[in-house]
JSON list of C-alpha atoms in Angstrom, two decimals:
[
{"chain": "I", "resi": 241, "resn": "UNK", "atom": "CA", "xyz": [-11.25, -18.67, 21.53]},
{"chain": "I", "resi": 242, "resn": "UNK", "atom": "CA", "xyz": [-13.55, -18.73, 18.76]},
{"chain": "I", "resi": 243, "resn": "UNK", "atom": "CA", "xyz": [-15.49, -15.48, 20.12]},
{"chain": "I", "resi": 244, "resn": "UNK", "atom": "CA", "xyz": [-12.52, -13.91, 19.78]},
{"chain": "I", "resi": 245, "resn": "UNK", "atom": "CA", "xyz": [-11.14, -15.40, 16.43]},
{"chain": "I", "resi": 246, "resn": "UNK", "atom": "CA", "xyz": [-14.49, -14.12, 14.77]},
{"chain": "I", "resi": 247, "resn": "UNK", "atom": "CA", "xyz": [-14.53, -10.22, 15.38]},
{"chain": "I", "resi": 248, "resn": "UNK", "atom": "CA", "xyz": [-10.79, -10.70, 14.82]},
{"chain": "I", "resi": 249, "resn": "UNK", "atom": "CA", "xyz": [-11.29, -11.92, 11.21]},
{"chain": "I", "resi": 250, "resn": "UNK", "atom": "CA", "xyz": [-14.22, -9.29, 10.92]},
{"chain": "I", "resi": 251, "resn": "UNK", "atom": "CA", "xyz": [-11.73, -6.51, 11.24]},
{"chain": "I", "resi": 252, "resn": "UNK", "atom": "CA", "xyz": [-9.21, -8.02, 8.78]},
{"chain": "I", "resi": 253, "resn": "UNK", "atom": "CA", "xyz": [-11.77, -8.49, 5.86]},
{"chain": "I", "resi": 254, "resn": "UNK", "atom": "CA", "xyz": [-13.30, -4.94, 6.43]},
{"chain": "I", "resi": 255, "resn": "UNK", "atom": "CA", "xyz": [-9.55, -3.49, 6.61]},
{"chain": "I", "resi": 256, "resn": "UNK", "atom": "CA", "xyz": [-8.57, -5.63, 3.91]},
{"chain": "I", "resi": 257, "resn": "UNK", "atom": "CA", "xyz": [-11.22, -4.45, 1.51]},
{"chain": "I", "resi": 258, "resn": "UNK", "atom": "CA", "xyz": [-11.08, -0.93, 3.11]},
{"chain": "I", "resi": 259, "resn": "UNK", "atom": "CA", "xyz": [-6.75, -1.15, 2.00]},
{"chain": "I", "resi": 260, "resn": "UNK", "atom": "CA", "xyz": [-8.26, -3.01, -1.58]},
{"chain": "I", "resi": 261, "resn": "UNK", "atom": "CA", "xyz": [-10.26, 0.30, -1.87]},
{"chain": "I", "resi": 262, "resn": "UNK", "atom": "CA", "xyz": [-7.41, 2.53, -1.02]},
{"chain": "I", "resi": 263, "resn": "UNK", "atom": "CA", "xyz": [-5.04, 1.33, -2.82]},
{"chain": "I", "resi": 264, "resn": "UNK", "atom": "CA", "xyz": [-7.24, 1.26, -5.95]},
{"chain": "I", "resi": 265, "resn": "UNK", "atom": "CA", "xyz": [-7.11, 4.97, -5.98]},
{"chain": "I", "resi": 266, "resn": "UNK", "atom": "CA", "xyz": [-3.83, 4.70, -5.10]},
{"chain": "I", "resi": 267, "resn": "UNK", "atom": "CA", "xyz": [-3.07, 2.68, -8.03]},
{"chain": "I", "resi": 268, "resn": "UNK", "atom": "CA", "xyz": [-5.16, 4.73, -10.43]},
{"chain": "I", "resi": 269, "resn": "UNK", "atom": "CA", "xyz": [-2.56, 7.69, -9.66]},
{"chain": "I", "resi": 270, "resn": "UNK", "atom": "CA", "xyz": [0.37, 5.73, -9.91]},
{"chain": "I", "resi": 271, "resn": "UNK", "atom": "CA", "xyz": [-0.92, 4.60, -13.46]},
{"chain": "I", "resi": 272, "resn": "UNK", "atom": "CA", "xyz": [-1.54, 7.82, -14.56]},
{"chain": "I", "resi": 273, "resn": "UNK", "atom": "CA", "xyz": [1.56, 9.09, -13.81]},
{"chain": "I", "resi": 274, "resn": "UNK", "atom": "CA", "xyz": [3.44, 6.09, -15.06]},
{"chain": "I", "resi": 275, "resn": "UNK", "atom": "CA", "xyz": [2.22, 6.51, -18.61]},
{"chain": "I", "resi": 276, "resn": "UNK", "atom": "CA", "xyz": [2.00, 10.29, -18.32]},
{"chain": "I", "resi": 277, "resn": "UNK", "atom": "CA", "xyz": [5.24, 11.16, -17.22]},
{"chain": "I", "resi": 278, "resn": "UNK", "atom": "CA", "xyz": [6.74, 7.80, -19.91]},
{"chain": "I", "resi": 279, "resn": "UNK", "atom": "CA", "xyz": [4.49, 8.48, -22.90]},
{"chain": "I", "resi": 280, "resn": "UNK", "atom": "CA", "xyz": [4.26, 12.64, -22.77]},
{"chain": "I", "resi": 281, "resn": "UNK", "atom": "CA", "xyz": [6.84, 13.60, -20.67]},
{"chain": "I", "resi": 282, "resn": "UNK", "atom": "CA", "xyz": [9.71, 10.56, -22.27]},
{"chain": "I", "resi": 283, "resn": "UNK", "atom": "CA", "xyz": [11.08, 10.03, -18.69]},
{"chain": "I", "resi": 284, "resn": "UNK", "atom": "CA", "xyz": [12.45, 5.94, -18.90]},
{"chain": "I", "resi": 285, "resn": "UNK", "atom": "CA", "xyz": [9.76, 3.75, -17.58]},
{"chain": "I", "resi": 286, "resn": "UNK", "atom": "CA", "xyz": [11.23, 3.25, -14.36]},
{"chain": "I", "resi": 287, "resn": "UNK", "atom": "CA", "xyz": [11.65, 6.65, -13.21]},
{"chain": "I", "resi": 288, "resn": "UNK", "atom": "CA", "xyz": [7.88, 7.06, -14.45]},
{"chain": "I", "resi": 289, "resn": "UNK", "atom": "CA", "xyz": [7.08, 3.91, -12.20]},
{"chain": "I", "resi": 290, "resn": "UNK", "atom": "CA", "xyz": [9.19, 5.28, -9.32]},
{"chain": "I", "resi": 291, "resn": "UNK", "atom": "CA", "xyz": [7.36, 8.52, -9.23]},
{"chain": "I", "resi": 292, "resn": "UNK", "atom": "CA", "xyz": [3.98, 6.79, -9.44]},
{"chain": "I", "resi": 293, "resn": "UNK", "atom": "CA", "xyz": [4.68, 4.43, -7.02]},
{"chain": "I", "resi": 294, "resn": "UNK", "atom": "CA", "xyz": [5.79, 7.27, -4.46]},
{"chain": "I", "resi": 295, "resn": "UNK", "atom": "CA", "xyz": [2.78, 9.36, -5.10]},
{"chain": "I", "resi": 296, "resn": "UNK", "atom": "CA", "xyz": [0.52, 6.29, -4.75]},
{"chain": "I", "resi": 297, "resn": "UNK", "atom": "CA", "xyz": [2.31, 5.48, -1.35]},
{"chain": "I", "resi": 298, "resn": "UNK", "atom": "CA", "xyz": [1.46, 9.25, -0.20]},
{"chain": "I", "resi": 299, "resn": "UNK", "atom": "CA", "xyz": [-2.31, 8.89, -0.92]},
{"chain": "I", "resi": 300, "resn": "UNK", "atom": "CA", "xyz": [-2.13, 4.99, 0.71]},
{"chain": "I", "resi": 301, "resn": "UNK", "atom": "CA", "xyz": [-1.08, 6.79, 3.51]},
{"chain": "I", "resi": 302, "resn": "UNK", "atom": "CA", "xyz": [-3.54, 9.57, 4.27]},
{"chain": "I", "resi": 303, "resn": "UNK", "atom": "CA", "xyz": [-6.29, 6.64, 3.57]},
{"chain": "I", "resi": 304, "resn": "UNK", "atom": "CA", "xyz": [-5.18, 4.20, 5.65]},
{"chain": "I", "resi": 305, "resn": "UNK", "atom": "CA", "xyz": [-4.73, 6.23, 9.14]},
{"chain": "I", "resi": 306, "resn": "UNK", "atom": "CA", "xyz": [-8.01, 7.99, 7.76]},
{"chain": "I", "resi": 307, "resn": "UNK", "atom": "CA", "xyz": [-10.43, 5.51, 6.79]},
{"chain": "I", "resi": 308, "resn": "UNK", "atom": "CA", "xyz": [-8.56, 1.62, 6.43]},
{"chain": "I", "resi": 309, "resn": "UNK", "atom": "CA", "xyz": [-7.09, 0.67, 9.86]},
{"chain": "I", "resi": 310, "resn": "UNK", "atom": "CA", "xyz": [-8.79, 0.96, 12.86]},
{"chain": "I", "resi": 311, "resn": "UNK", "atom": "CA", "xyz": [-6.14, 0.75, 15.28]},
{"chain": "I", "resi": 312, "resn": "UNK", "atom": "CA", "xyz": [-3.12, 3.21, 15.91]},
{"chain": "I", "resi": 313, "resn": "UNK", "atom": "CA", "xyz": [-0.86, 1.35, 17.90]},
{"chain": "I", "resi": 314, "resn": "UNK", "atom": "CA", "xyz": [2.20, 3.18, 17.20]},
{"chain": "I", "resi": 315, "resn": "UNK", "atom": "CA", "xyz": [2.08, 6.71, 19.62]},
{"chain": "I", "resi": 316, "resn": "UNK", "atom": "CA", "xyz": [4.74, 8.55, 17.85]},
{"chain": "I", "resi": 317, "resn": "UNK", "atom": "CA", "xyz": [3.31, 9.69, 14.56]},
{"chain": "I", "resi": 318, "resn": "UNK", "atom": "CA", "xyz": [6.95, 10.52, 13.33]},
{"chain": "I", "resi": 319, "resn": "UNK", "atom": "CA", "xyz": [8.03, 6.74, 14.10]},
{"chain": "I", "resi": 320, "resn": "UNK", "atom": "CA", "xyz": [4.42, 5.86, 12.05]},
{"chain": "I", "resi": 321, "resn": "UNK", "atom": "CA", "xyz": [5.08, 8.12, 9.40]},
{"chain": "I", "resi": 322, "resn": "UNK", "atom": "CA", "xyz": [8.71, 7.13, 9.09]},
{"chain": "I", "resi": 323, "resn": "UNK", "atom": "CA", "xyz": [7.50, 2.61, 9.28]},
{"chain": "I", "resi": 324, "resn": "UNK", "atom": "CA", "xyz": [5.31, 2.92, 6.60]},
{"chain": "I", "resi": 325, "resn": "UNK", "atom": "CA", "xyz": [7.65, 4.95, 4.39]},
{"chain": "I", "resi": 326, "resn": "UNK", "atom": "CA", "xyz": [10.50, 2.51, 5.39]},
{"chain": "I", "resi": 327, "resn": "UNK", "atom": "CA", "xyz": [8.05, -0.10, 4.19]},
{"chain": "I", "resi": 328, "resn": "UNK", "atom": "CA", "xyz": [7.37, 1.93, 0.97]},
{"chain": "I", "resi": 329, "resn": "UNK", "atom": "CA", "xyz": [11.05, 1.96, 0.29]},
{"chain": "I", "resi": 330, "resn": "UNK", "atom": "CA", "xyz": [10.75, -1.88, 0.40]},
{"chain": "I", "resi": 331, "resn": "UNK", "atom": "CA", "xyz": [7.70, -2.07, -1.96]},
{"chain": "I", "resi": 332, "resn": "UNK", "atom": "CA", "xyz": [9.74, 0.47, -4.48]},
{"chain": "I", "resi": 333, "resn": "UNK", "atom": "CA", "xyz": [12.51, -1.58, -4.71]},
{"chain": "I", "resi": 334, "resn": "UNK", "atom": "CA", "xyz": [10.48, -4.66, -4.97]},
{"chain": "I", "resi": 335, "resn": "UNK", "atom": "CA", "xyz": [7.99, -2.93, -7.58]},
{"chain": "I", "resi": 336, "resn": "UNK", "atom": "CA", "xyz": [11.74, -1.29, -9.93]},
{"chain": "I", "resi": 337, "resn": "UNK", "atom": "CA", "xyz": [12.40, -5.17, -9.35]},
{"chain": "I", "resi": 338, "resn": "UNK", "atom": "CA", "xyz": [9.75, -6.53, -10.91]},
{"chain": "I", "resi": 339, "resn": "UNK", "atom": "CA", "xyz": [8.55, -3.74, -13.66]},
{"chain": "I", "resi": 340, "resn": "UNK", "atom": "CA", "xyz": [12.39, -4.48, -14.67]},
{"chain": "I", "resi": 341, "resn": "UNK", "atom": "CA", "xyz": [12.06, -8.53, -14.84]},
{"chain": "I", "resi": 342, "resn": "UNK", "atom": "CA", "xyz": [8.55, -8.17, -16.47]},
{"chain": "I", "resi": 343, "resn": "UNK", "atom": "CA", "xyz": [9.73, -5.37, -19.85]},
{"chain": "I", "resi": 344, "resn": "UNK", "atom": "CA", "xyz": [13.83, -6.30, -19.96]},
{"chain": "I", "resi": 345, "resn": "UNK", "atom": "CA", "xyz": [13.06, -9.82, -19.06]},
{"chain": "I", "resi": 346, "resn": "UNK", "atom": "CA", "xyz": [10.07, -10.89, -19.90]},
{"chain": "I", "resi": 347, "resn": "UNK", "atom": "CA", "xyz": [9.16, -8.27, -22.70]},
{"chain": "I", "resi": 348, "resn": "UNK", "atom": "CA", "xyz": [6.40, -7.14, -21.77]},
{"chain": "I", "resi": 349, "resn": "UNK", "atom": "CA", "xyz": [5.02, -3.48, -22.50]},
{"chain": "I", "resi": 350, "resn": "UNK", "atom": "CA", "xyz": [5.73, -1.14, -19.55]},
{"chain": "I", "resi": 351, "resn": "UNK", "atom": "CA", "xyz": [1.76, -0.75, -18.65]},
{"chain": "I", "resi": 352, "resn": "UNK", "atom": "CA", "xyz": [0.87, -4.22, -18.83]},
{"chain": "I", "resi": 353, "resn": "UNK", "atom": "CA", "xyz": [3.60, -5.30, -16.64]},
{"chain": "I", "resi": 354, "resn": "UNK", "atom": "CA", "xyz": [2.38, -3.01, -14.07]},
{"chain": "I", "resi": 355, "resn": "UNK", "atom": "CA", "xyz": [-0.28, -4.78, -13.46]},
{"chain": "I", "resi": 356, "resn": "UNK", "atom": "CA", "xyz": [1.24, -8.18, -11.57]},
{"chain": "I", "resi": 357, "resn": "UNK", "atom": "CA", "xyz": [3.63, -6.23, -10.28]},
{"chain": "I", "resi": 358, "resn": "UNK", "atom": "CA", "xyz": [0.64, -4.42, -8.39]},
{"chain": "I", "resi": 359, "resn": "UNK", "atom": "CA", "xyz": [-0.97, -7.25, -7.12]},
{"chain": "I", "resi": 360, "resn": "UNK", "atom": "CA", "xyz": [2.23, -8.53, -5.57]},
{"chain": "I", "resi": 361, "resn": "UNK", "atom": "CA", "xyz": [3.09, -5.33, -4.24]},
{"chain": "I", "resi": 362, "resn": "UNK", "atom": "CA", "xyz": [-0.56, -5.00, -2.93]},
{"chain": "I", "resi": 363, "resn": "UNK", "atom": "CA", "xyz": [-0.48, -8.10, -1.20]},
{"chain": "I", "resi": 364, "resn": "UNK", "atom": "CA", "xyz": [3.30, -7.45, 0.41]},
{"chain": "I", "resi": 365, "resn": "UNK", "atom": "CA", "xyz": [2.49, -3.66, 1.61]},
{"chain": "I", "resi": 366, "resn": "UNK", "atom": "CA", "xyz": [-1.04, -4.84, 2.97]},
{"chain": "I", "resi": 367, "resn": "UNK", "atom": "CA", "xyz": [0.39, -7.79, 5.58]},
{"chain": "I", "resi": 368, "resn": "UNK", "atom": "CA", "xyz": [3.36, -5.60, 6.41]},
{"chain": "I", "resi": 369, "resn": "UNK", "atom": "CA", "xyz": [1.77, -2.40, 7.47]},
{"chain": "I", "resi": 370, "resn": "UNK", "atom": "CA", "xyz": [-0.97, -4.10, 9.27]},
{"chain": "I", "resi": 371, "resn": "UNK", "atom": "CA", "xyz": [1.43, -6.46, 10.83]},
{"chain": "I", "resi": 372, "resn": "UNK", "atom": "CA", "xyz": [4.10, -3.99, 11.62]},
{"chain": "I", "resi": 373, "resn": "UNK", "atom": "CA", "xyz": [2.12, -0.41, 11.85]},
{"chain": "I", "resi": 374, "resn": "UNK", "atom": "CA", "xyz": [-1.59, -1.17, 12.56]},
{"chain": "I", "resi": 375, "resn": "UNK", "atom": "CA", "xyz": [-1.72, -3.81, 15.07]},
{"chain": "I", "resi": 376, "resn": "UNK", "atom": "CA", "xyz": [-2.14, -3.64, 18.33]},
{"chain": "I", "resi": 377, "resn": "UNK", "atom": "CA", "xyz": [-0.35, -6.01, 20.68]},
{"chain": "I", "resi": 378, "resn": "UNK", "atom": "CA", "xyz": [-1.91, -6.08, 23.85]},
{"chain": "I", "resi": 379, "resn": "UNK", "atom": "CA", "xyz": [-0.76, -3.17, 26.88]},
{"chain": "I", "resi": 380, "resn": "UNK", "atom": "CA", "xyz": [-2.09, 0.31, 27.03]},
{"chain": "I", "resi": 381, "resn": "UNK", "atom": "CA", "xyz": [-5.32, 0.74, 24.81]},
{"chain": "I", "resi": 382, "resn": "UNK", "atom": "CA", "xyz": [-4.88, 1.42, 21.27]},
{"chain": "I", "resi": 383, "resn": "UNK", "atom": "CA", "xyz": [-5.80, 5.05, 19.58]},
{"chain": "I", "resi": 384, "resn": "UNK", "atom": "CA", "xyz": [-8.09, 4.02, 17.32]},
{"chain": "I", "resi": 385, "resn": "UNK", "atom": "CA", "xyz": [-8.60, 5.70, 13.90]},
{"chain": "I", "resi": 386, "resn": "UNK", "atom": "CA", "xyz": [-11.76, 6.39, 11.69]},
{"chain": "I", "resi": 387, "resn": "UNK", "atom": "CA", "xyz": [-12.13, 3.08, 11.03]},
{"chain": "I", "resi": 388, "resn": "UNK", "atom": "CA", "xyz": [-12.55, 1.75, 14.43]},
{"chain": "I", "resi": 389, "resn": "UNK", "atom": "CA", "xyz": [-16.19, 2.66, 14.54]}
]
């Protein structure tokens, strides 16, 4: 048991700071367009922070069946594709949620309230993609992705 539990946890730190990495960038987008698109462009905050958040879940994407998870488990790309957008949707309402609680409710400024909602979005997408998109449960042999060497 424990000579499987330790390449087991191997893989989740390495795709967990592989996803930390990836969704840096990701965030780094999503910032830029959230005070872009607010500050320049006067779209309301929340249509800035939908559009970021959309755009960030685009790039999370291409990194993570590139580069973050090393199993594919999932055959159908279109079923993949469609999970981790269905998932996104989640994290969008969850992240309008929160940017809404944190400037209405809490008054905070729009940028500095996007940062805890981040982190709990971060930590939400990350166990639910793994757990529902890029984990293989036993059967056929997974495809495995870049990062699977």
């Amino acid at each position: 048991m424990k000579a499987r539990l330790l390449p087991a946890a191997r893989t989740l730190l390495r795709e967990g700071w592989r996803y930390f990495l990836a969704s840096a960038m990701a965030l780094a987008l999503d910032f830029v367009l959230l005070i872009s698109l607010t500050r320049y462009a006067g779209l309301p905050y929340l249509v800035s922070a939908a559009s970021g958040f959309c755009a960030g879940t685009v790039l999370t994407y291409a990194l993570s069946v590139t580069w973050v998870f090393g199993q594919r488990p999932v055959k159908d790309r279109r079923v993949e594709v469609m999970g981790f957008f269905l998932i996104g949707l989640a994290g969008l309402g969850l992240n309008e949620l929160l940017m809404k609680a944190f400037v209405d409710g809490a008054h905070l400024n729009y940028v500095l309230a996007k940062v805890p909602t981040a982190g709990i979005g971060f930590c939400t997408n990350f166990a639910m993609r793994r757990l529902l998109l890029f984990t293989h449960r036993g059967g056929s042999s997974p495809s495995a992705g870049a990062g699977a060497r």
